[in-house]
Backbone as numpy.savetxt, mean C-alpha at the origin, in Angstrom:
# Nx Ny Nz CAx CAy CAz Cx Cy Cz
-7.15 -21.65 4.43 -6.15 -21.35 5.45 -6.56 -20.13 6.28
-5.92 -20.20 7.41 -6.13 -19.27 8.37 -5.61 -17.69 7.79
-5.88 -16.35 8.38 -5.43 -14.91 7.62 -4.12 -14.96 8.19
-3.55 -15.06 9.07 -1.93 -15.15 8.94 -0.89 -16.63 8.62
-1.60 -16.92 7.77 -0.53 -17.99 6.93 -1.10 -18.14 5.67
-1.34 -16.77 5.22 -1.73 -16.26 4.01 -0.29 -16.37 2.99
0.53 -15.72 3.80 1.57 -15.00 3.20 2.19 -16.12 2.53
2.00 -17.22 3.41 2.98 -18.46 3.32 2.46 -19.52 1.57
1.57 -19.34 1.76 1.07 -19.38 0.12 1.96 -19.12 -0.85
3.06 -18.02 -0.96 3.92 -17.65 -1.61 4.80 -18.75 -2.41
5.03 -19.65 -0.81 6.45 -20.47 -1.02 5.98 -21.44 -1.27
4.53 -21.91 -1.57 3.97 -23.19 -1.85 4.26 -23.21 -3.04
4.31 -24.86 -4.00 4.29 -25.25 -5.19 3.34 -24.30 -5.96
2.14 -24.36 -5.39 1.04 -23.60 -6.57 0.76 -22.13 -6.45
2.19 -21.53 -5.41 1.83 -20.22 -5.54 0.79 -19.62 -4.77
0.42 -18.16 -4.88 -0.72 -17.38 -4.36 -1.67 -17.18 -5.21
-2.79 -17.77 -5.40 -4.17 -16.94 -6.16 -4.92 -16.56 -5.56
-5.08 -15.10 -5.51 -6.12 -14.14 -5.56 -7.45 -14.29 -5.59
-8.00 -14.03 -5.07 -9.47 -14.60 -4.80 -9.88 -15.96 -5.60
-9.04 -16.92 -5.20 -9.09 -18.16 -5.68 -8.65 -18.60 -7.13
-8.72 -17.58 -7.93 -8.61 -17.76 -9.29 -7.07 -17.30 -10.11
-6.46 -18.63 -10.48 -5.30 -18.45 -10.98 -5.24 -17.64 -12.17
-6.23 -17.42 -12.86 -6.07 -16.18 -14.43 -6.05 -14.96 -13.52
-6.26 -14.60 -12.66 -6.66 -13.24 -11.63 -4.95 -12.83 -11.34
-4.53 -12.71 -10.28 -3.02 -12.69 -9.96 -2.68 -13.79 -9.79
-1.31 -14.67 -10.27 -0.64 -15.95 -9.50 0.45 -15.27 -8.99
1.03 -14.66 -7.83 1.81 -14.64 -7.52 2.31 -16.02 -6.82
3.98 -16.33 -7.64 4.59 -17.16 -7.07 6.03 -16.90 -6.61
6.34 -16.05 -7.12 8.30 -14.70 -7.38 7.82 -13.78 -5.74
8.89 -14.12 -4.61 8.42 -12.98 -3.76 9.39 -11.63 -4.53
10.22 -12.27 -5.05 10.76 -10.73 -6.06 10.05 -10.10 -7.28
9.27 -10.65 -7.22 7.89 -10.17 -8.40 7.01 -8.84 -7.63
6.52 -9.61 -6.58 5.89 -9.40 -5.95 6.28 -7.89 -4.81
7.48 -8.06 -4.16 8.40 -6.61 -3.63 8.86 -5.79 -4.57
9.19 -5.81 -6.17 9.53 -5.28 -7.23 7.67 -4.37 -7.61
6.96 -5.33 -7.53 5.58 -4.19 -7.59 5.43 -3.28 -7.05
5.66 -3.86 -5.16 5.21 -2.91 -4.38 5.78 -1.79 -4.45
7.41 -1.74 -4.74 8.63 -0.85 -4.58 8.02 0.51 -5.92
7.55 -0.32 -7.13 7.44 0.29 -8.33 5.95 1.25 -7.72
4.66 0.68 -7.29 3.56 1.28 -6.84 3.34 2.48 -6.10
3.85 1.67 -4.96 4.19 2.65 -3.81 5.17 3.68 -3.79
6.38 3.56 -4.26 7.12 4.64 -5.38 6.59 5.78 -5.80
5.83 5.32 -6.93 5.43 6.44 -8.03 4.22 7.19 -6.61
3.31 6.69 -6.32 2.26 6.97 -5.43 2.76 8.13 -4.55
4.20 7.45 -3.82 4.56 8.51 -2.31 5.65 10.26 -3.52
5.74 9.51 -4.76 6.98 10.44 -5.49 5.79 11.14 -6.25
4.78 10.87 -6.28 3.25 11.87 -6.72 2.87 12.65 -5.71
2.81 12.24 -4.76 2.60 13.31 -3.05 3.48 14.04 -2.68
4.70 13.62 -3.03 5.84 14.75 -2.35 6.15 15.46 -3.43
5.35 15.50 -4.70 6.09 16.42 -5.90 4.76 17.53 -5.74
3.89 17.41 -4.86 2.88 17.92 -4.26 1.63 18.24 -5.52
1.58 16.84 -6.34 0.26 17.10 -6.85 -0.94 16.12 -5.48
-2.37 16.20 -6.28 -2.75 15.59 -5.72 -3.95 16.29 -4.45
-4.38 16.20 -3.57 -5.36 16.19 -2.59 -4.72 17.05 -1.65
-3.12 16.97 -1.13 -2.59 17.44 -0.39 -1.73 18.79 -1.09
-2.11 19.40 -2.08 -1.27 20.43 -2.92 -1.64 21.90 -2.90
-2.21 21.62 -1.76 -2.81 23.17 -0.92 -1.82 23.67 0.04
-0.48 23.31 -0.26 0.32 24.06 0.54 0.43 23.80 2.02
0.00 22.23 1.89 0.51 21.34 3.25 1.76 21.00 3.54
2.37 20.51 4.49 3.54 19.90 4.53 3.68 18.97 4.19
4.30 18.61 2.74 4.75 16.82 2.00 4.91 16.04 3.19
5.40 16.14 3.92 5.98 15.13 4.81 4.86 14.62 5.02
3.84 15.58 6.01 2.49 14.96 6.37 1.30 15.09 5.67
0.59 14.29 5.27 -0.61 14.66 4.05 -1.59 15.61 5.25
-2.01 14.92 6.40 -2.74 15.69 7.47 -4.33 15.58 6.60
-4.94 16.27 7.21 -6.31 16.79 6.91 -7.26 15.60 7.35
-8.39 15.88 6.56 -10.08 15.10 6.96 -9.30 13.31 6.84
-8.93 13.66 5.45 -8.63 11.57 5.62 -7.87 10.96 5.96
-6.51 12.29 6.34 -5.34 11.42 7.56 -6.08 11.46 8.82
-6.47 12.04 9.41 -7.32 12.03 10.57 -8.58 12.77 10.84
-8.99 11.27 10.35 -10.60 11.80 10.30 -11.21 11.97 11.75
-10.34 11.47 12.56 -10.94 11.60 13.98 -10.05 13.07 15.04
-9.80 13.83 14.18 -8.95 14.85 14.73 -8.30 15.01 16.28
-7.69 13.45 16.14 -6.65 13.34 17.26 -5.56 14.28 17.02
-5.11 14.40 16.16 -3.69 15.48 15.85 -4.05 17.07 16.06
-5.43 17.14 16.50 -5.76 18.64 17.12 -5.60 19.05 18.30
-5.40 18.13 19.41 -5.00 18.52 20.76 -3.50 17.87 20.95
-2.68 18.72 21.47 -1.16 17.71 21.42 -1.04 17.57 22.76
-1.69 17.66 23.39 -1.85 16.42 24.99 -2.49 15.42 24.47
């Protein structure tokens, strides 16, 4: 299938497998599946704003900033 009717795999009978292989991930639950992300992405953004981590040099939580938020230091000129 084409990359945007990827997603749609979901709602098919046989589900989503992951680089082809059903022992790998089967996602077939889109509440499986938003229950991960919620749990992942969670702990991940509630690890950055408790300011461990890469950004715990006394940046602003809000914005991580630096070399790998913008590696192309657009956020250095504000014109």
């Amino acid at each position: 299938p084409v990359w945007f009717k990827a997603g749609a795999q979901v709602f098919s009978e046989e589900g989503l497998n992951y680089l082809g292989q059903p022992s790998l991930i089967h996602a077939k639950s889109v509440l499986a599946i938003i229950a991960c992300q919620v749990i992942l992405m969670g702990s991940i953004e509630a690890y950055r704003a408790a300011g461990f981590g890469p950004a715990a040099e006394g940046t602003d939580l809000l914005y991580p900033g630096g070399d790998r938020f913008d590696p192309l230091g657009l956020a250095d000129d504000p014109d």
